[in-house]
Amino acid sequence: MIFEFVLDFDIRISNFMFGRSKKKIDSKVRFQNSRFKHRLSEARGYKRPLRNRPVSKGEFFLSKIGLGSWFSRFATLLVFLLLIYLVFVPNVFFVKQTVVNISQSDDKSTVENLVNSYLSKKLPWPQKNLILLSKAGLKEFLLKNGQKILALNSISKKFPSTLILNISPRLDEFAVETASGTDFSIANDGLTTGEIYPDASGTLPSALTSVKLDNSDGLIIGHQAFSQNQINFLNQAQNQLPEIAKSSVDYFELAGLQIPDLTVYFKSGFKIILGLNSDPTQTLSRLKLLFSQLASTDIGKLYYIDMRFGDSGYVCYKGTPCVQNINLPSSTASTTLVAP
């Protein structure tokens, strides 16, 4: 029967290809077909290839995972060795150049040293390999150990071997003088960065905004002295007050870090009291409106202006009773102006 099936299949294919009509061929003629005889001879000599069955448990396991033949094992070994080379052996993907974009050139070498320190760490995954480098791990390491780094804006990989970092620097902005005589530098994010010393003339660095503090409680190097909102308030006050008050700022004064009353001393001789925790935009806007209502002769007689009480601004002139009662301006100020 198998012989008839083979010949019949061959004839059907031929009919299909040449468009012949299906006709049943006599079995005697079918068996005389030369193609049939050739295929029959091939079928008689067919032998299924021998397959070695796994004997040990190890061979059985390798067979299960597709490593039953020596060729598959050799190919897998080559791939494994290639991965080891790419991961652990210095190659084209290892970091060879680090580009640090930071506005302060003095801090560039410090950041580069920190990056090299992180790349040299012995971890399960070599961080010096640009493919395996963890951006999150590098960012955490730099922010934790780099005092000069305010923010790490971006980390990018330029293959095959360049690492690029864009950094916002932490800059000293304020010089805080304490009652104990110890002076500290405060950065643009409110962090206490270090102790500073006056020059031969007894003055602190002029590039820093002067803040006098009645005590030194809470000022610890490496800890926050001011919140970011308070820093923003001080910056806006420093920038806008000279134009509003028509006088340069001499220095700021705080009774303590936990007391939000900020006194601003002007070189013209008067002072303005502000709430450090208030909204700087609204407070300075009301103060500007208040000054617009004062005559130039009145400004010359100013002793202080108190803006700590809601929408009201209290004005005290020299020679009036409020000079002796600065802590109670609402009841002793000689003039009260309401600024909406």
CSV table of C-alpha atoms in Angstrom, one decimal, residues 1-15 24-27 30-31 33 35-37 39-40 43:
chain,number,residue,atom,x,y,z
A,1,MET,CA,0.0,0.0,0.0
A,2,ILE,CA,2.8,2.4,0.7
A,3,PHE,CA,4.1,2.0,-2.7
A,4,GLU,CA,0.8,2.8,-4.3
A,5,PHE,CA,0.5,5.9,-2.1
A,6,VAL,CA,3.9,7.2,-3.1
A,7,LEU,CA,3.2,6.8,-6.8
A,8,ASP,CA,-0.3,8.2,-6.5
A,9,PHE,CA,1.0,11.3,-4.7
A,10,ASP,CA,3.6,11.8,-7.4
A,11,ILE,CA,1.0,11.6,-10.1
A,12,ARG,CA,-1.3,14.0,-8.3
A,13,ILE,CA,1.4,16.5,-8.1
A,14,SER,CA,2.1,16.2,-11.7
A,15,ASN,CA,-1.5,16.6,-12.6
A,24,LYS,CA,-6.9,6.6,-12.0
A,25,ILE,CA,-3.8,4.7,-13.4
A,26,ASP,CA,-3.7,1.0,-13.6
A,27,SER,CA,-1.6,-0.4,-10.8
A,30,ARG,CA,2.1,2.5,-11.9
A,31,PHE,CA,4.6,0.0,-10.6
A,33,ASN,CA,7.1,4.0,-13.4
A,35,ARG,CA,10.5,7.5,-10.6
A,36,PHE,CA,8.4,5.2,-8.5
A,37,LYS,CA,11.2,2.5,-8.7
A,39,ARG,CA,11.9,6.3,-4.7
A,40,LEU,CA,11.2,2.8,-3.6
A,43,ALA,CA,13.0,4.1,0.9
